[in-house]
Short mmCIF file of C-alpha atoms and ligand atoms in Angstrom, two decimals:
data_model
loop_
_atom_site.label_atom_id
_atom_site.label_comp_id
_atom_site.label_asym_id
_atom_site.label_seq_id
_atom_site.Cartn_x
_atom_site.Cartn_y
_atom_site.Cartn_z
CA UNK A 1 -3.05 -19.97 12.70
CA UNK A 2 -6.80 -20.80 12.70
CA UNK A 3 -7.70 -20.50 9.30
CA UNK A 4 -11.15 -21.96 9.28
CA UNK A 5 -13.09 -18.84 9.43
CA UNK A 6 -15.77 -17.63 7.68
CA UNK A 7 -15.00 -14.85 5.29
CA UNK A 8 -18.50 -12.88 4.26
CA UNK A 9 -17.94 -11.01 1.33
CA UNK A 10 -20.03 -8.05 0.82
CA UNK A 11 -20.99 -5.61 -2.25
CA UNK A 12 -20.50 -1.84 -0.73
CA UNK A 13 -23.35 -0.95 0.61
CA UNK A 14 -24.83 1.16 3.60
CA UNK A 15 -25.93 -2.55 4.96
CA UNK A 16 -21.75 -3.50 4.61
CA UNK A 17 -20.77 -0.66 6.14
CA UNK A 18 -22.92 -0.91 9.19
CA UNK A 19 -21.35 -4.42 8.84
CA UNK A 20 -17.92 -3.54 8.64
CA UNK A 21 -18.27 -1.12 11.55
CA UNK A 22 -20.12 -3.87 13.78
CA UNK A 23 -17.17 -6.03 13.10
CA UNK A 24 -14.38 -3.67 13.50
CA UNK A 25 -15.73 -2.58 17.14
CA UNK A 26 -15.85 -6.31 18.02
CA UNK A 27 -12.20 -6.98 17.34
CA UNK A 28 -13.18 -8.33 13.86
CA UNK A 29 -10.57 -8.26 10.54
CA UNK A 30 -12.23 -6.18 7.94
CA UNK A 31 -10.82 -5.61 4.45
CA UNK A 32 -12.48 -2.81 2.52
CA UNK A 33 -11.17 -0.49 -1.03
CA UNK A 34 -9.39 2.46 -0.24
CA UNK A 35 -8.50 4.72 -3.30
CA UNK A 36 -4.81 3.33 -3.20
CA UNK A 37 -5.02 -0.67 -2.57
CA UNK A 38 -7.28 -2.59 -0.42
CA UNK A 39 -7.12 -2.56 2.87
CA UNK A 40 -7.42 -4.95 5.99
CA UNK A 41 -8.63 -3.19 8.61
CA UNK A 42 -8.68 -3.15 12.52
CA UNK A 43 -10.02 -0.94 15.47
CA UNK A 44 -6.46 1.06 16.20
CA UNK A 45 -6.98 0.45 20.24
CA UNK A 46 -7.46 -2.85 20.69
CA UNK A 47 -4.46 -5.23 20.74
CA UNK A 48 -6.13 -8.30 20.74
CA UNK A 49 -7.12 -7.21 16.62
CA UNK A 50 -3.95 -5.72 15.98
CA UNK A 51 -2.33 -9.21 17.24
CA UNK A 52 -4.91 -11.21 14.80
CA UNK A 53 -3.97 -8.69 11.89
CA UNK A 54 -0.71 -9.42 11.64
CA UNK A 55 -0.96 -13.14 12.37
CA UNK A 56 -3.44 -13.17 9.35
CA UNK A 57 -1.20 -11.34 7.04
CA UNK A 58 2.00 -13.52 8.21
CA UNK A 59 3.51 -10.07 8.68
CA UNK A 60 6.06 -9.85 11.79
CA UNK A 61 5.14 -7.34 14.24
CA UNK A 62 7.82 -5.16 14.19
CA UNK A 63 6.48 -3.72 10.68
CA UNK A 64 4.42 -0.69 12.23
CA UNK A 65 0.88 -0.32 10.63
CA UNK A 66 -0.39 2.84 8.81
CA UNK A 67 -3.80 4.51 11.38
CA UNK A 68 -6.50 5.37 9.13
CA UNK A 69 -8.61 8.41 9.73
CA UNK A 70 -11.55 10.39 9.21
CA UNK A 71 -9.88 13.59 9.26
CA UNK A 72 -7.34 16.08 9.99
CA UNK A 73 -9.18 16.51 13.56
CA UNK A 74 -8.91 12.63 14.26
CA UNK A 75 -5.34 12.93 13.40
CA UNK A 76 -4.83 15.81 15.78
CA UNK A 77 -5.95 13.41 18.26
CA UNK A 78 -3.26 10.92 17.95
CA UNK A 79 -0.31 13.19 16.88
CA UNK A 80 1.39 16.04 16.57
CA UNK A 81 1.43 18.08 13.42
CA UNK A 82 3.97 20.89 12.86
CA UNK A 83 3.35 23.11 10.59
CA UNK A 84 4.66 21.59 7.41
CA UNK A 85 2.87 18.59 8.05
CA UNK A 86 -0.83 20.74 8.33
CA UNK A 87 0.12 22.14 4.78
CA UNK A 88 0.66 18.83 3.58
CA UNK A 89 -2.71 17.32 5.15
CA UNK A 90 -4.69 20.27 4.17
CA UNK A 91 -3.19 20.30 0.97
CA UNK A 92 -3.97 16.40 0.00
CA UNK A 93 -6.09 14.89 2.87
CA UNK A 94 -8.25 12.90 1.54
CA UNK A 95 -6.07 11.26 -0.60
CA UNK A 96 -2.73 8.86 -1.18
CA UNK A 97 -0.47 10.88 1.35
CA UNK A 98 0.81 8.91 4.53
CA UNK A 99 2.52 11.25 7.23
CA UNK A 100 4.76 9.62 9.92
CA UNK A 101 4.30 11.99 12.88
CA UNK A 102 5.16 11.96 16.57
CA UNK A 103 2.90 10.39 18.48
CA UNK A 104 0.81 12.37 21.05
CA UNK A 105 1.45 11.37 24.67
CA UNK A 106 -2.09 9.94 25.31
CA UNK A 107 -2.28 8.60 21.45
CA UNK A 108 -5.23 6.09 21.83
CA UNK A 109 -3.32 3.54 19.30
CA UNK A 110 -2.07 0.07 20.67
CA UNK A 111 1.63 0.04 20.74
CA UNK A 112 1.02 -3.02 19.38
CA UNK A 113 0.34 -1.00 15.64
CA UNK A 114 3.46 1.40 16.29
CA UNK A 115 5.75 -1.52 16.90
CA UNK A 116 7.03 0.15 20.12
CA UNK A 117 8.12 3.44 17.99
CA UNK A 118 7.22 7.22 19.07
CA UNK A 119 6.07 7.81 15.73
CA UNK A 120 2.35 7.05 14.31
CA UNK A 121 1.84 6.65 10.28
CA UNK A 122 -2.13 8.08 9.87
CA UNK A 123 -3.63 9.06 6.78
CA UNK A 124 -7.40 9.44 5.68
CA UNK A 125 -8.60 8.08 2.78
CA UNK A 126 -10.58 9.31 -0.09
CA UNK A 127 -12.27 6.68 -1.27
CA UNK A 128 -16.26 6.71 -0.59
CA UNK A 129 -16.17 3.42 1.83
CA UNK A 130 -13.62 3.93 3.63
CA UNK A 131 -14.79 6.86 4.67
CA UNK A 132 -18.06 5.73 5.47
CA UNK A 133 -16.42 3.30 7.10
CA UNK A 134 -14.72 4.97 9.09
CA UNK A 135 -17.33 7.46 9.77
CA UNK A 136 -19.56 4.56 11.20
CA UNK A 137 -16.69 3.00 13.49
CA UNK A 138 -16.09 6.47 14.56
CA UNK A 139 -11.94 5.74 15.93
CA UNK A 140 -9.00 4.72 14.21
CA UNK A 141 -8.56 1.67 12.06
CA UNK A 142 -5.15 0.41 11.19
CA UNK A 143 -4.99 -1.38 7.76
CA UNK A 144 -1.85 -2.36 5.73
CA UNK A 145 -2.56 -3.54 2.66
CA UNK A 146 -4.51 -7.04 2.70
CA UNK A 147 -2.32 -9.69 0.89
CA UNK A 148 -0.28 -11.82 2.68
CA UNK A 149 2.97 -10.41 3.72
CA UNK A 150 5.76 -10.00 1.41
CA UNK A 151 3.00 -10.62 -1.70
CA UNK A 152 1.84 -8.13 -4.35
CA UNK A 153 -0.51 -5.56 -2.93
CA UNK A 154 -4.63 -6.38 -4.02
CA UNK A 155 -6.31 -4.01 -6.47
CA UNK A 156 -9.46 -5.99 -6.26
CA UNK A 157 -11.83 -7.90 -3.65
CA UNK A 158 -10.59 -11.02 -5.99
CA UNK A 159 -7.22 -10.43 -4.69
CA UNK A 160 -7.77 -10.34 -1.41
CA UNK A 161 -10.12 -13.51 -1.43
CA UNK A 162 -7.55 -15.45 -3.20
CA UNK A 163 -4.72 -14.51 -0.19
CA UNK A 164 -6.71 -13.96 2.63
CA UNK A 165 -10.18 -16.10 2.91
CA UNK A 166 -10.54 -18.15 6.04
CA UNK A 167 -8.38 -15.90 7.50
CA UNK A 168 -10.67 -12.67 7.82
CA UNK A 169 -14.36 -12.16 8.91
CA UNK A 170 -14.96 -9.87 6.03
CA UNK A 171 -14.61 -8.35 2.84
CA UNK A 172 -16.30 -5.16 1.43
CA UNK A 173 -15.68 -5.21 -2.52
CA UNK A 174 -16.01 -1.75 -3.54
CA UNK A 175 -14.83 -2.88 -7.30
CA UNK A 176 -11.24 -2.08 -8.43
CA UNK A 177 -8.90 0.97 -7.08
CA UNK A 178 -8.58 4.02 -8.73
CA UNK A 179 -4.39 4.14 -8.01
CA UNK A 180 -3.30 1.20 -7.70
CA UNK A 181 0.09 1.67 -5.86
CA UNK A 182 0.47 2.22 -1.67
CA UNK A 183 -0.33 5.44 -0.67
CA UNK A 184 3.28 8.01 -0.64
CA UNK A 185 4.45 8.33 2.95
CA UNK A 186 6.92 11.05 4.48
CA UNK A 187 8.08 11.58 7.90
CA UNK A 188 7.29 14.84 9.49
CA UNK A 189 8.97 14.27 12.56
CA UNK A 190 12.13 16.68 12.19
CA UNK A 191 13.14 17.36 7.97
CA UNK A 192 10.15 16.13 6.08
CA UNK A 193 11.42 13.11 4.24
CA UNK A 194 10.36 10.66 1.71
CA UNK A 195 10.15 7.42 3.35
CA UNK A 196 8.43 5.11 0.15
CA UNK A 197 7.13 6.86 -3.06
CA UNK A 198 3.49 5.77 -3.21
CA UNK A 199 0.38 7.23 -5.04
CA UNK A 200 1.01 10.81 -4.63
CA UNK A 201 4.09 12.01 -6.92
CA UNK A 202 6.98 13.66 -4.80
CA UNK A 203 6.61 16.94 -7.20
CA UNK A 204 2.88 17.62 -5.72
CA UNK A 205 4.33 17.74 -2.76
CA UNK A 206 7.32 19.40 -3.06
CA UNK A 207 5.56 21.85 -4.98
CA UNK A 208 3.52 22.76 -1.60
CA UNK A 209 6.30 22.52 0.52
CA UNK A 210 8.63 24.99 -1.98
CA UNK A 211 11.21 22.74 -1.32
CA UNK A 212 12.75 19.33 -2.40
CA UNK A 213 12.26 16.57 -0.51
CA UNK A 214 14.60 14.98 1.80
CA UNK A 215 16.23 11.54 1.39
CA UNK A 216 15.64 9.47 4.75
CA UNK A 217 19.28 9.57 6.30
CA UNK A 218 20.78 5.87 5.91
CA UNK A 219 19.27 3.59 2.93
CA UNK A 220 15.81 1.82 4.28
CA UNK A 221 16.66 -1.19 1.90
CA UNK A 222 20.41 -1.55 3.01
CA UNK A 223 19.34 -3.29 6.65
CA UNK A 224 22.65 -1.43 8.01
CA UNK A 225 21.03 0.45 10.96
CA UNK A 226 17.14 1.44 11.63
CA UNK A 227 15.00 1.77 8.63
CA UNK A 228 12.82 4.95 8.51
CA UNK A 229 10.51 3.00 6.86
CA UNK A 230 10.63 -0.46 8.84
CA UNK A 231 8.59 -2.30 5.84
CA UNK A 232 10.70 -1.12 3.40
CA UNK A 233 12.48 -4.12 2.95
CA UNK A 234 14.07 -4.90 -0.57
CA UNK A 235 12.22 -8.07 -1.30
CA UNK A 236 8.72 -6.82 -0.84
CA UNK A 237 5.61 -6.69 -3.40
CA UNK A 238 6.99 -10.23 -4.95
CA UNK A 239 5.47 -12.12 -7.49
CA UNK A 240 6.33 -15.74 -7.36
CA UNK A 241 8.12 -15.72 -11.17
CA UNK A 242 11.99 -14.02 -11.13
CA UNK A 243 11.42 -10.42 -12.62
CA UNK A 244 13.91 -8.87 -15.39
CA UNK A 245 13.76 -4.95 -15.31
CA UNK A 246 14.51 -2.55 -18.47
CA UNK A 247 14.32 -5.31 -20.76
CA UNK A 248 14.58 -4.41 -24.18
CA UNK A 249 14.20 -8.01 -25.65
CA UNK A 250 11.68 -10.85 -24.56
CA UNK A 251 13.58 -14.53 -24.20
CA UNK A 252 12.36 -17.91 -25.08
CA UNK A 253 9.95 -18.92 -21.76
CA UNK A 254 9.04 -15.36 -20.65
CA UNK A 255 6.75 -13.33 -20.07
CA UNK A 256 6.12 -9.58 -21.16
CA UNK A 257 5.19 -6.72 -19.45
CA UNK A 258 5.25 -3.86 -21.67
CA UNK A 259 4.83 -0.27 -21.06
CA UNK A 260 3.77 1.90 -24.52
CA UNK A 261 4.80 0.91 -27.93
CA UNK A 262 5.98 -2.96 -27.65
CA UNK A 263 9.25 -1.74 -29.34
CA UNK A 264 11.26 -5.29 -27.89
CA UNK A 265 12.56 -7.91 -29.95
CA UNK A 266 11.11 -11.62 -29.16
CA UNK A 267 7.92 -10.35 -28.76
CA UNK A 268 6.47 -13.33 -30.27
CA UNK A 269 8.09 -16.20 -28.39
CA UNK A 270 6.63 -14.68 -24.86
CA UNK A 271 4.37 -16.96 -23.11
CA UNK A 272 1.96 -14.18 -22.54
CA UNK A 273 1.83 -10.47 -22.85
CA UNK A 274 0.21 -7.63 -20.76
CA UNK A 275 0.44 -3.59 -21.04
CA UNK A 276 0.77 -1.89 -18.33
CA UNK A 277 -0.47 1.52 -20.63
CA UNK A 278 -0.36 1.09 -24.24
CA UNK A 279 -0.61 5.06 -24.60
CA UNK A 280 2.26 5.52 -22.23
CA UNK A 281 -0.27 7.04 -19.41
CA UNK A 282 1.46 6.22 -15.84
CA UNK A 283 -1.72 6.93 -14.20
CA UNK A 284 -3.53 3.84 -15.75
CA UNK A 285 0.11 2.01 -15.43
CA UNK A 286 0.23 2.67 -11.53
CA UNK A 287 -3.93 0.96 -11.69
CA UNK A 288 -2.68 -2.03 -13.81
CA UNK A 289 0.77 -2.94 -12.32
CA UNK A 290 -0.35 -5.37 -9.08
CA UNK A 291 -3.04 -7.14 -11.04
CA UNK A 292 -0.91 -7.37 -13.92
CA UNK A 293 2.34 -9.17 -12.28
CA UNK A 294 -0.50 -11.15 -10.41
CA UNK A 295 -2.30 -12.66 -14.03
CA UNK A 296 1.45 -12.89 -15.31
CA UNK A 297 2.17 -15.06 -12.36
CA UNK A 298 0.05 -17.52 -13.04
CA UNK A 299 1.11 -18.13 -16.84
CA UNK A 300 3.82 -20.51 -16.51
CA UNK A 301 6.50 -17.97 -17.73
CA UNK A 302 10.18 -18.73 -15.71
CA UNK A 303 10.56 -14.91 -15.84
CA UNK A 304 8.64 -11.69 -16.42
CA UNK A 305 10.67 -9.39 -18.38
CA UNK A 306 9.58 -5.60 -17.87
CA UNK A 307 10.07 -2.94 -19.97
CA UNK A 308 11.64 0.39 -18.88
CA UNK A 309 9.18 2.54 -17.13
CA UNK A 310 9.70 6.24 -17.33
CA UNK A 311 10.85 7.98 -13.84
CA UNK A 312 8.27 10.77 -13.09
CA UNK A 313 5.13 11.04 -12.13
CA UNK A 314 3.74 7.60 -10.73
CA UNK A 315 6.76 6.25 -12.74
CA UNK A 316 8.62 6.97 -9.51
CA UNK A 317 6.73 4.78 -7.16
CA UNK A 318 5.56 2.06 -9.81
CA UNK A 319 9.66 1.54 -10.48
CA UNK A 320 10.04 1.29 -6.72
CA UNK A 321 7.58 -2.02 -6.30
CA UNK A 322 9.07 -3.22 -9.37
CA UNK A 323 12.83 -3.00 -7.97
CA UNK A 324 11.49 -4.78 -4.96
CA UNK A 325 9.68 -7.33 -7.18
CA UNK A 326 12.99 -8.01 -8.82
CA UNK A 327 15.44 -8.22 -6.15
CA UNK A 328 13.26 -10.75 -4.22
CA UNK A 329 14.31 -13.19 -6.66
CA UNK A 330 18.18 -12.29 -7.66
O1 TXA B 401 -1.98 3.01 0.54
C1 TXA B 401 -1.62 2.55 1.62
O2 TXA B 401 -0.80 3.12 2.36
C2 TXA B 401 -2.25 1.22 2.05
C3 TXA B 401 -3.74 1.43 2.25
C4 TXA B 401 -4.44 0.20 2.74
O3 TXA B 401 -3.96 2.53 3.09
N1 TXA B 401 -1.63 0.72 3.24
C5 TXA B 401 -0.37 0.23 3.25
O4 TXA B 401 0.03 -0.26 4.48
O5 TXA B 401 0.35 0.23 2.27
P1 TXA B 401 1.29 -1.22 4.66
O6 TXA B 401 1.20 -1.69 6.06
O7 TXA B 401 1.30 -2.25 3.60
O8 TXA B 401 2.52 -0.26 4.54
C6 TXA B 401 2.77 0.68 5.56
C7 TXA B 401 4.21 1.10 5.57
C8 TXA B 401 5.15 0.01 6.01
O9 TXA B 401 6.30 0.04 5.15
C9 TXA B 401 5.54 0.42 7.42
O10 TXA B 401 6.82 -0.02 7.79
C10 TXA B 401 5.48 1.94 7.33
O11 TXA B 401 4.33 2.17 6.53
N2 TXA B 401 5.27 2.58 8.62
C11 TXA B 401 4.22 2.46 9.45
N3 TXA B 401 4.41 3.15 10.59
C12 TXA B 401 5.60 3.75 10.48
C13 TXA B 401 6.38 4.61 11.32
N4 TXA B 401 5.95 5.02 12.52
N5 TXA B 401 7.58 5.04 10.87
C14 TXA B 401 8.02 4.65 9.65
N6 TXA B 401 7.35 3.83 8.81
C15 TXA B 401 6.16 3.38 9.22
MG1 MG B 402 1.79 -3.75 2.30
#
């Protein structure tokens, strides 16, 4: 991998957008904020950028890539939406909701980005550049989160500098995220499913759908069979320090990640402590968590012990990366 490129970063700006857009329609690698994580973007059509992308990222090919849109008309374009999945688009497009949806038979996306399937993951974005963005480049952009595969998702322009520079042509920092965890994504290709709890709580959508939410036939983590999700993988979002879950004592060496009152015992030997929401709030938890393991990566600690997280809400998702976070190390 050539990694002697030039990375430009950018402050968002109408001049980085133009920028961005410029880039994108040359083949260029382009990360940019959107409202969940940042972003590393590429035009949707061309192979020769998908084929960079995931040679940048270290990510193997197979691992489909999410199409970012402008809007539910540009989605139209490249798939089929029943019914269900228009209520779900109207209902929260913009905003942290991936759909997995049959692709249309002229769909203008490389199979290169769908990994050979004859589904397409699209979702539009609500955050300001990306949209203008998008707006300027005026076609699809596919963008999985822009950290190097199988590492922590990046909240920040910082991030992505520290895991991706010489490796891009450009990054637009638009400051930190808003969310702070991958957007939710569910398959609307048959009974609408949950394929990986993200930014959007299940119970917003179930409550448009009047309906629970399905569990993906087969477990996505178990590698028996066909994931729904193919980059669902157990060991994903991985710090490089083992992670303890539901700790309810800090040892001699580690470090803490609390959530709420620090009600743990030990407190005092950890190498370093960091809340993920001292008030309990799981919305300012879900912002914190990536940036958080990243700082408590770099303290030294042989473990990060995590205290219990509560299950609804963001809870659901944030407990999710931090499963995966664990079992990459067991
Ligand atoms: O919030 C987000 O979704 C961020 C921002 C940048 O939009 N993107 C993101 O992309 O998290 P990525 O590539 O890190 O995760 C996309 C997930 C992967 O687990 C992939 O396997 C799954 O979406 N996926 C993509 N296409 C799929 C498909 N056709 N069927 C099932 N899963 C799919
Ligand atoms: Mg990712």
């Amino acid at each position: 991998m050539n990694v002697s490129l030039t990375t430009q970063i950018l402050a968002a700006n109408e001049a980085a957008v133009t920028l961005a857009a410029r880039s994108l329609a040359e083949g260029g690698l382009v990360a940019f904020p959107t409202e969940t994580v940042y972003g590393l973007g590429a035009d949707a059509t061309n192979p020769q950028a998908i084929a960079r992308l995931y040679q940048a990222k270290g990510r193997p090919a197979f691992n489909p890539l999410i199409a970012h849109v402008s809007d539910l008309g540009a989605a139209e374009r490249i798939a089929n939406l029943n019914a269900q999945a228009i209520a779900l688009a109207e209902a929260f497009w913009p905003g942290p909701l991936t759909l997995v949806l049959p692709k249309t038979s002229d769909c203008a996306v490389a199979g290169l980005a769908t990994a050979g399937l004859d589904t397409i993951a699209i979702r539009v974005p609500a955050h300001a550049i990306a949209r203008e963005i998008l707006r300027a480049f005026g076609g699809p952009v596919v963008a999985p989160s822009a950290n190097l595969s199988g590492h922590v998702s990046p909240t920040t322009a910082a991030h992505v500098q520290s895991d991706l520079a010489g490796r891009i042509d450009l990054i637009v920092d638009g400051g930190p995220v808003a969310v702070g965890v991958e957007s939710t994504i569910v398959g609307c290709f048959g009974e609408v499913v949950l394929l990986r709890p993200g930014g959007l709580p299940r119970g917003e959508i179930e409550r448009v759908l009047g309906r629970e939410l399905a569990q993906p036939p087969g477990d996505a983590d178990s590698g028996s069979g066909q994931p729904l999700a193919p980059g669902m993988l157990a060991s994903h979002y991985a710090p490089r320090t083992k992670v303890r879950l539901n700790a309810c004592n800090v040892e001699p060496g580690e470090a803490l990640l609390a959530f709420g009152p620090v009600a743990v015992s030990g407190v005092d030997a950890a190498t370093s402590v960091l809340n993920l929401s001292a008030r309990g709030d799981l919305n300012e938890a879900a912002a914190n968590l990536f940036g958080y393991l990243r700082v408590l990566d770099t303290k030294g600690a042989h473990t990060i012990a995590v205290m219990p997280v509560p299950h609804h809400g963001l809870g659901e998702a944030i407990n999710d990366r931090l499963r995966r976070a664990a079992v990459a190390r067991e």
